[in-house]
PDB file of C-alpha atoms in Angstrom:
ATOM      1  CA  ASP A  37      10.796 -42.171 -78.480  1.00 56.00           C
ATOM      2  CA  ALA A  38      12.512 -44.710 -76.249  1.00 64.00           C
ATOM      3  CA  GLY A  39      16.069 -45.389 -77.390  1.00 92.00           C
ATOM      4  CA  ILE A  40      15.757 -48.824 -78.926  1.00 96.00           C
ATOM      5  CA  THR A  41      17.465 -49.921 -82.099  1.00 96.00           C
ATOM      6  CA  GLN A  42      17.407 -53.228 -83.881  1.00 97.00           C
ATOM      7  CA  SER A  43      19.951 -54.537 -86.345  1.00 96.00           C
ATOM      8  CA  PRO A  44      19.785 -55.532 -89.030  1.00 97.00           C
ATOM      9  CA  ARG A  45      16.434 -54.095 -90.114  1.00 96.00           C
ATOM     10  CA  HIS A  46      16.156 -56.504 -93.005  1.00 97.00           C
ATOM     11  CA  LYS A  47      17.884 -59.814 -93.644  1.00 97.00           C
ATOM     12  CA  VAL A  48      17.576 -62.569 -96.195  1.00 97.00           C
ATOM     13  CA  THR A  49      19.326 -65.821 -95.410  1.00 96.00           C
ATOM     14  CA  GLU A  50      19.299 -69.446 -96.422  1.00 96.00           C
ATOM     15  CA  THR A  51      17.960 -72.443 -94.557  1.00 97.00           C
ATOM     16  CA  GLY A  52      20.511 -73.929 -92.190  1.00 96.00           C
ATOM     17  CA  THR A  53      22.587 -70.795 -91.669  1.00 96.00           C
ATOM     18  CA  PRO A  54      22.990 -69.174 -88.246  1.00 96.00           C
ATOM     19  CA  VAL A  55      21.466 -65.744 -87.756  1.00 97.00           C
ATOM     20  CA  THR A  56      21.866 -63.257 -84.916  1.00 98.00           C
ATOM     21  CA  LEU A  57      19.597 -60.277 -84.378  1.00 98.00           C
ATOM     22  CA  ARG A  58      20.646 -57.490 -82.067  1.00 98.00           C
ATOM     23  CA  CYS A  59      18.570 -55.234 -79.864  1.00 98.00           C
ATOM     24  CA  HIS A  60      20.262 -52.228 -78.293  1.00 98.00           C
ATOM     25  CA  GLN A  61      18.767 -49.838 -75.732  1.00 97.00           C
ATOM     26  CA  THR A  62      19.968 -46.579 -74.204  1.00 96.00           C
ATOM     27  CA  GLU A  63      17.269 -46.410 -71.503  1.00 93.00           C
ATOM     28  CA  ASN A  64      18.899 -48.681 -68.914  1.00 93.00           C
ATOM     29  CA  HIS A  65      15.691 -50.717 -68.608  1.00 93.00           C
ATOM     30  CA  ARG A  66      16.005 -53.995 -66.761  1.00 93.00           C
ATOM     31  CA  TYR A  67      13.657 -56.087 -68.916  1.00 94.00           C
ATOM     32  CA  MET A  68      14.162 -56.847 -72.590  1.00 96.00           C
ATOM     33  CA  TYR A  69      12.005 -58.990 -74.862  1.00 96.00           C
ATOM     34  CA  TRP A  70      12.005 -60.638 -78.264  1.00 97.00           C
ATOM     35  CA  TYR A  71       8.706 -61.160 -80.088  1.00 96.00           C
ATOM     36  CA  ARG A  72       7.861 -62.493 -83.501  1.00 96.00           C
ATOM     37  CA  GLN A  73       4.866 -61.473 -85.551  1.00 95.00           C
ATOM     38  CA  ASP A  74       3.287 -63.531 -88.303  1.00 92.00           C
ATOM     39  CA  PRO A  75       0.030 -63.065 -90.201  1.00 84.00           C
ATOM     40  CA  GLY A  76      -2.824 -64.707 -88.324  1.00 76.00           C
ATOM     41  CA  HIS A  77      -0.792 -65.160 -85.119  1.00 78.00           C
ATOM     42  CA  GLY A  78      -0.402 -61.697 -83.729  1.00 82.00           C
ATOM     43  CA  LEU A  79       2.596 -60.941 -81.533  1.00 90.00           C
ATOM     44  CA  ARG A  80       4.194 -63.919 -79.753  1.00 93.00           C
ATOM     45  CA  LEU A  81       6.888 -63.822 -77.076  1.00 94.00           C
ATOM     46  CA  ILE A  82      10.044 -65.792 -77.891  1.00 96.00           C
ATOM     47  CA  HIS A  83      12.385 -65.081 -74.961  1.00 96.00           C
ATOM     48  CA  TYR A  84      12.836 -62.343 -72.461  1.00 95.00           C
ATOM     49  CA  SER A  85      15.465 -61.134 -70.037  1.00 96.00           C
ATOM     50  CA  TYR A  86      14.985 -59.721 -66.560  1.00 93.00           C
ATOM     51  CA  GLY A  87      18.587 -58.733 -66.033  1.00 92.00           C
ATOM     52  CA  VAL A  88      22.135 -59.304 -67.229  1.00 94.00           C
ATOM     53  CA  LYS A  89      22.596 -63.027 -67.806  1.00 92.00           C
ATOM     54  CA  ASP A  90      19.006 -63.680 -66.632  1.00 94.00           C
ATOM     55  CA  THR A  91      16.722 -64.971 -69.361  1.00 95.00           C
ATOM     56  CA  ASP A  92      13.608 -67.100 -69.660  1.00 94.00           C
ATOM     57  CA  LYS A  93      11.497 -68.699 -72.358  1.00 94.00           C
ATOM     58  CA  GLY A  94       8.342 -67.300 -73.845  1.00 92.00           C
ATOM     59  CA  GLU A  95       5.542 -68.892 -75.846  1.00 90.00           C
ATOM     60  CA  VAL A  96       7.556 -69.896 -78.923  1.00 94.00           C
ATOM     61  CA  SER A  97      11.164 -70.426 -77.849  1.00 95.00           C
ATOM     62  CA  ASP A  98      12.013 -73.606 -79.785  1.00 95.00           C
ATOM     63  CA  GLY A  99      14.779 -72.977 -82.314  1.00 95.00           C
ATOM     64  CA  TYR A 100      15.891 -69.731 -80.673  1.00 97.00           C
ATOM     65  CA  SER A 101      18.483 -68.828 -78.081  1.00 97.00           C
ATOM     66  CA  VAL A 102      19.254 -65.489 -76.447  1.00 97.00           C
ATOM     67  CA  SER A 103      22.067 -63.851 -74.585  1.00 97.00           C
ATOM     68  CA  ARG A 104      22.418 -60.711 -72.523  1.00 97.00           C
ATOM     69  CA  SER A 105      25.953 -59.961 -71.411  1.00 95.00           C
ATOM     70  CA  LYS A 106      25.277 -56.290 -70.658  1.00 96.00           C
ATOM     71  CA  THR A 107      22.244 -54.193 -69.820  1.00 96.00           C
ATOM     72  CA  GLU A 108      21.983 -52.478 -73.180  1.00 97.00           C
ATOM     73  CA  ASP A 109      22.195 -55.449 -75.549  1.00 97.00           C
ATOM     74  CA  PHE A 110      19.923 -58.454 -76.041  1.00 98.00           C
ATOM     75  CA  LEU A 111      20.821 -60.886 -78.804  1.00 98.00           C
ATOM     76  CA  LEU A 112      18.498 -63.370 -80.476  1.00 98.00           C
ATOM     77  CA  THR A 113      20.147 -66.271 -82.292  1.00 98.00           C
ATOM     78  CA  LEU A 114      18.678 -68.729 -84.716  1.00 97.00           C
ATOM     79  CA  GLU A 115      21.264 -71.533 -84.624  1.00 92.00           C
ATOM     80  CA  SER A 116      20.078 -73.055 -87.899  1.00 96.00           C
ATOM     81  CA  ALA A 117      17.451 -70.951 -89.604  1.00 96.00           C
ATOM     82  CA  THR A 118      14.371 -72.617 -91.085  1.00 97.00           C
ATOM     83  CA  SER A 119      11.717 -71.249 -93.425  1.00 96.00           C
ATOM     84  CA  SER A 120       9.203 -71.310 -90.559  1.00 96.00           C
ATOM     85  CA  GLN A 121      11.297 -68.634 -88.853  1.00 97.00           C
ATOM     86  CA  THR A 122      10.572 -66.150 -91.621  1.00 97.00           C
ATOM     87  CA  SER A 123       8.888 -63.399 -89.679  1.00 97.00           C
ATOM     88  CA  VAL A 124       9.071 -59.866 -88.361  1.00 97.00           C
ATOM     89  CA  TYR A 125      10.964 -59.721 -85.076  1.00 98.00           C
ATOM     90  CA  PHE A 126      10.354 -57.001 -82.517  1.00 97.00           C
ATOM     91  CA  CYS A 127      12.453 -56.169 -79.517  1.00 97.00           C
ATOM     92  CA  ALA A 128      10.928 -54.416 -76.515  1.00 96.00           C
ATOM     93  CA  ILE A 129      12.162 -52.978 -73.232  1.00 96.00           C
ATOM     94  CA  SER A 130      10.461 -52.292 -69.940  1.00 93.00           C
ATOM     95  CA  ASP A 131      11.084 -51.281 -66.369  1.00 87.00           C
ATOM     96  CA  VAL A 132       8.730 -53.756 -64.719  1.00 81.00           C
ATOM     97  CA  SER A 133       7.626 -52.750 -61.245  1.00 78.00           C
ATOM     98  CA  GLY A 134       4.784 -54.566 -59.514  1.00 74.00           C
ATOM     99  CA  GLY A 135       1.795 -54.298 -61.814  1.00 74.00           C
ATOM    100  CA  HIS A 136       3.409 -51.748 -64.075  1.00 82.00           C
ATOM    101  CA  ASN A 137       4.797 -53.049 -67.340  1.00 87.00           C
ATOM    102  CA  GLU A 138       4.857 -50.390 -70.033  1.00 91.00           C
ATOM    103  CA  GLN A 139       6.856 -51.844 -72.877  1.00 93.00           C
ATOM    104  CA  PHE A 140       8.582 -49.802 -75.554  1.00 94.00           C
ATOM    105  CA  PHE A 141       9.120 -51.472 -78.896  1.00 95.00           C
ATOM    106  CA  GLY A 142      11.845 -51.236 -81.475  1.00 96.00           C
ATOM    107  CA  PRO A 143      11.231 -50.747 -85.206  1.00 94.00           C
ATOM    108  CA  GLY A 144      11.388 -54.456 -86.042  1.00 96.00           C
ATOM    109  CA  THR A 145      13.594 -56.719 -88.142  1.00 97.00           C
ATOM    110  CA  ARG A 146      12.173 -58.419 -91.208  1.00 97.00           C
ATOM    111  CA  LEU A 147      13.839 -61.819 -91.620  1.00 97.00           C
ATOM    112  CA  THR A 148      13.360 -63.999 -94.671  1.00 97.00           C
ATOM    113  CA  VAL A 149      14.699 -67.552 -94.675  1.00 97.00           C
ATOM    114  CA  LEU A 150      14.844 -69.078 -98.136  1.00 95.00           C
TER     115      LEU A 150
ATOM    116  CA  ASP B 122      -3.009 -66.136 -66.945  1.00 55.00           C
ATOM    117  CA  ALA B 123      -6.240 -64.249 -67.427  1.00 59.00           C
ATOM    118  CA  LYS B 124      -7.451 -64.343 -71.007  1.00 87.00           C
ATOM    119  CA  THR B 125      -9.053 -61.545 -72.966  1.00 93.00           C
ATOM    120  CA  THR B 126     -11.680 -61.599 -75.698  1.00 94.00           C
ATOM    121  CA  GLN B 127     -11.967 -58.833 -78.278  1.00 96.00           C
ATOM    122  CA  PRO B 128     -13.981 -58.486 -81.479  1.00 96.00           C
ATOM    123  CA  PRO B 129     -11.732 -59.100 -84.486  1.00 95.00           C
ATOM    124  CA  SER B 130     -12.670 -55.883 -86.253  1.00 96.00           C
ATOM    125  CA  MET B 131     -14.592 -52.635 -85.902  1.00 97.00           C
ATOM    126  CA  ASP B 132     -15.279 -49.585 -88.007  1.00 96.00           C
ATOM    127  CA  CYS B 133     -15.574 -46.004 -86.839  1.00 96.00           C
ATOM    128  CA  ALA B 134     -16.380 -42.752 -88.608  1.00 96.00           C
ATOM    129  CA  GLU B 135     -13.688 -40.106 -88.450  1.00 96.00           C
ATOM    130  CA  GLY B 136     -14.390 -37.558 -85.743  1.00 96.00           C
ATOM    131  CA  ARG B 137     -16.619 -39.895 -83.797  1.00 96.00           C
ATOM    132  CA  ALA B 138     -15.725 -41.733 -80.616  1.00 97.00           C
ATOM    133  CA  ALA B 139     -14.329 -45.234 -81.050  1.00 97.00           C
ATOM    134  CA  ASN B 140     -15.357 -47.617 -78.274  1.00 98.00           C
ATOM    135  CA  LEU B 141     -13.339 -50.826 -78.209  1.00 98.00           C
ATOM    136  CA  PRO B 142     -14.623 -53.549 -75.864  1.00 97.00           C
ATOM    137  CA  CYS B 143     -12.654 -56.244 -74.071  1.00 97.00           C
ATOM    138  CA  ASN B 144     -13.850 -59.117 -71.921  1.00 96.00           C
ATOM    139  CA  HIS B 145     -11.584 -60.460 -69.184  1.00 94.00           C
ATOM    140  CA  SER B 146     -13.917 -62.435 -66.947  1.00 93.00           C
ATOM    141  CA  THR B 147     -11.104 -64.400 -65.223  1.00 91.00           C
ATOM    142  CA  ILE B 148      -9.090 -61.368 -64.168  1.00 92.00           C
ATOM    143  CA  SER B 149      -7.585 -61.542 -60.676  1.00 89.00           C
ATOM    144  CA  GLY B 150      -7.808 -58.809 -58.101  1.00 87.00           C
ATOM    145  CA  ASN B 151      -4.198 -57.713 -58.552  1.00 87.00           C
ATOM    146  CA  GLU B 152      -4.152 -57.793 -62.359  1.00 91.00           C
ATOM    147  CA  TYR B 153      -4.204 -54.673 -64.485  1.00 93.00           C
ATOM    148  CA  VAL B 154      -5.852 -54.093 -67.845  1.00 95.00           C
ATOM    149  CA  TYR B 155      -3.433 -52.790 -70.447  1.00 95.00           C
ATOM    150  CA  TRP B 156      -4.126 -51.446 -73.921  1.00 96.00           C
ATOM    151  CA  TYR B 157      -1.600 -51.245 -76.721  1.00 96.00           C
ATOM    152  CA  ARG B 158      -2.025 -50.463 -80.384  1.00 96.00           C
ATOM    153  CA  GLN B 159      -0.043 -51.348 -83.455  1.00 95.00           C
ATOM    154  CA  ILE B 160      -0.133 -49.198 -86.524  1.00 93.00           C
ATOM    155  CA  HIS B 161       0.690 -51.069 -89.697  1.00 87.00           C
ATOM    156  CA  SER B 162       4.227 -52.523 -89.723  1.00 83.00           C
ATOM    157  CA  GLN B 163       5.321 -50.576 -86.622  1.00 91.00           C
ATOM    158  CA  GLY B 164       6.025 -51.920 -83.150  1.00 92.00           C
ATOM    159  CA  PRO B 165       3.131 -51.810 -80.668  1.00 94.00           C
ATOM    160  CA  GLN B 166       2.632 -48.637 -78.657  1.00 94.00           C
ATOM    161  CA  TYR B 167       1.396 -48.398 -75.086  1.00 94.00           C
ATOM    162  CA  ILE B 168      -1.883 -46.494 -74.708  1.00 96.00           C
ATOM    163  CA  ILE B 169      -3.173 -46.785 -71.165  1.00 95.00           C
ATOM    164  CA  HIS B 170      -3.657 -49.146 -68.258  1.00 94.00           C
ATOM    165  CA  GLY B 171      -5.833 -49.384 -65.155  1.00 94.00           C
ATOM    166  CA  LEU B 172      -6.669 -51.546 -62.161  1.00 93.00           C
ATOM    167  CA  LYS B 173     -10.237 -50.738 -61.218  1.00 91.00           C
ATOM    168  CA  ASN B 174     -10.756 -47.006 -61.569  1.00 87.00           C
ATOM    169  CA  ASN B 175     -11.422 -45.318 -64.871  1.00 93.00           C
ATOM    170  CA  GLU B 176      -8.336 -43.764 -66.379  1.00 95.00           C
ATOM    171  CA  THR B 177      -7.766 -41.004 -68.902  1.00 96.00           C
ATOM    172  CA  ASN B 178      -4.680 -39.684 -70.624  1.00 95.00           C
ATOM    173  CA  GLU B 179      -3.955 -37.622 -73.689  1.00 94.00           C
ATOM    174  CA  MET B 180      -4.583 -40.558 -75.991  1.00 93.00           C
ATOM    175  CA  ALA B 181      -7.627 -42.327 -74.611  1.00 97.00           C
ATOM    176  CA  SER B 182      -9.929 -43.208 -71.749  1.00 97.00           C
ATOM    177  CA  LEU B 183     -10.259 -46.600 -70.119  1.00 98.00           C
ATOM    178  CA  ILE B 184     -13.536 -47.596 -68.532  1.00 97.00           C
ATOM    179  CA  ILE B 185     -13.455 -50.715 -66.338  1.00 96.00           C
ATOM    180  CA  THR B 186     -16.715 -52.220 -65.110  1.00 96.00           C
ATOM    181  CA  GLU B 187     -17.296 -52.463 -61.389  1.00 94.00           C
ATOM    182  CA  ASP B 188     -16.901 -56.252 -61.414  1.00 94.00           C
ATOM    183  CA  ARG B 189     -13.734 -55.788 -63.530  1.00 95.00           C
ATOM    184  CA  LYS B 190     -14.831 -58.483 -65.958  1.00 95.00           C
ATOM    185  CA  SER B 191     -14.804 -56.166 -68.935  1.00 96.00           C
ATOM    186  CA  SER B 192     -13.445 -52.846 -70.071  1.00 97.00           C
ATOM    187  CA  THR B 193     -13.783 -50.342 -72.897  1.00 98.00           C
ATOM    188  CA  LEU B 194     -11.092 -48.263 -74.516  1.00 98.00           C
ATOM    189  CA  ILE B 195     -12.444 -44.968 -75.788  1.00 98.00           C
ATOM    190  CA  LEU B 196     -10.750 -42.850 -78.438  1.00 97.00           C
ATOM    191  CA  PRO B 197     -12.835 -39.678 -78.111  1.00 96.00           C
ATOM    192  CA  HIS B 198     -12.376 -38.245 -81.604  1.00 94.00           C
ATOM    193  CA  ALA B 199     -11.018 -40.911 -83.908  1.00 96.00           C
ATOM    194  CA  THR B 200      -8.870 -39.851 -86.848  1.00 96.00           C
ATOM    195  CA  LEU B 201      -7.549 -41.797 -89.800  1.00 96.00           C
ATOM    196  CA  ARG B 202      -4.235 -42.120 -87.938  1.00 95.00           C
ATOM    197  CA  ASP B 203      -6.013 -44.176 -85.274  1.00 97.00           C
ATOM    198  CA  THR B 204      -6.520 -46.999 -87.753  1.00 97.00           C
ATOM    199  CA  ALA B 205      -4.593 -49.831 -86.099  1.00 96.00           C
ATOM    200  CA  VAL B 206      -4.802 -53.140 -84.265  1.00 95.00           C
ATOM    201  CA  TYR B 207      -5.719 -52.610 -80.613  1.00 97.00           C
ATOM    202  CA  TYR B 208      -4.647 -55.155 -78.009  1.00 96.00           C
ATOM    203  CA  CYS B 209      -6.252 -55.616 -74.615  1.00 96.00           C
ATOM    204  CA  ILE B 210      -3.942 -57.419 -72.186  1.00 94.00           C
ATOM    205  CA  VAL B 211      -4.339 -58.472 -68.586  1.00 93.00           C
ATOM    206  CA  TYR B 212      -1.132 -58.261 -66.591  1.00 89.00           C
ATOM    207  CA  GLY B 213      -0.118 -58.765 -62.986  1.00 83.00           C
ATOM    208  CA  SER B 214       3.111 -59.195 -61.090  1.00 75.00           C
ATOM    209  CA  SER B 215       2.629 -62.981 -61.196  1.00 77.00           C
ATOM    210  CA  ASN B 216       3.162 -62.773 -64.951  1.00 77.00           C
ATOM    211  CA  THR B 217       6.869 -62.167 -64.189  1.00 79.00           C
ATOM    212  CA  GLY B 218       7.245 -59.441 -66.769  1.00 81.00           C
ATOM    213  CA  LYS B 219       5.546 -61.231 -69.652  1.00 85.00           C
ATOM    214  CA  LEU B 220       2.831 -59.552 -71.697  1.00 86.00           C
ATOM    215  CA  ILE B 221       0.756 -61.966 -73.754  1.00 86.00           C
ATOM    216  CA  PHE B 222      -0.682 -60.325 -76.845  1.00 88.00           C
ATOM    217  CA  GLY B 223      -3.797 -61.868 -78.355  1.00 86.00           C
ATOM    218  CA  GLN B 224      -5.227 -61.198 -81.799  1.00 87.00           C
ATOM    219  CA  GLY B 225      -6.563 -57.768 -80.927  1.00 93.00           C
ATOM    220  CA  THR B 226      -9.215 -55.681 -82.662  1.00 96.00           C
ATOM    221  CA  THR B 227      -8.527 -54.125 -86.031  1.00 96.00           C
ATOM    222  CA  LEU B 228     -10.053 -50.657 -85.940  1.00 97.00           C
ATOM    223  CA  GLN B 229     -10.716 -49.069 -89.308  1.00 97.00           C
ATOM    224  CA  VAL B 230     -11.430 -45.335 -89.151  1.00 97.00           C
ATOM    225  CA  LYS B 231     -13.208 -44.121 -92.269  1.00 95.00           C
TER     226      LYS B 231
END
């Protein structure tokens, strides 16, 4: 399995509190991604990074920010969590090259915002 | 971005071949067809991808029609462990690294 870890794996928080999820990789892959998955919506891209300090928005980026200060870590921050951000969050990594984009996914973080 | 259309669900008998269809009529010449699957509560897993030729690996075969407007993922001998959601995705370098997952097909192996 690709070396991807996510922390925490489970978190319960209250509306209005800041939350940071961490994705850590040991594969030295250039691209890193954050997705959320909700019933009836499938997997949706929040933000992604194509290098250190290089990030871009995905399909559902409102309410989220990201940072990547080193290759191995990609942080997802909810500045002020809302109940609509209750979801399962997956991190993924990839070495994108031309038309090749095999992504490896982490185990997921289950976030509940009360 | 090229869109894909998949049936929401399919059933397959254990030991039989599972054939999962995908339509991608707006695919561009430099876009690949990717297949991923997601077993309950786990992160998605890459299965296979192809451009225009048929592809086979240890997990599955991918058959792409000559006009490239549709494809079929074949699991030759489905087992209960193949029960999962299967995603067909079209991806090219113009997508700048982004994979867009649709709703996929829920395959139930019985």
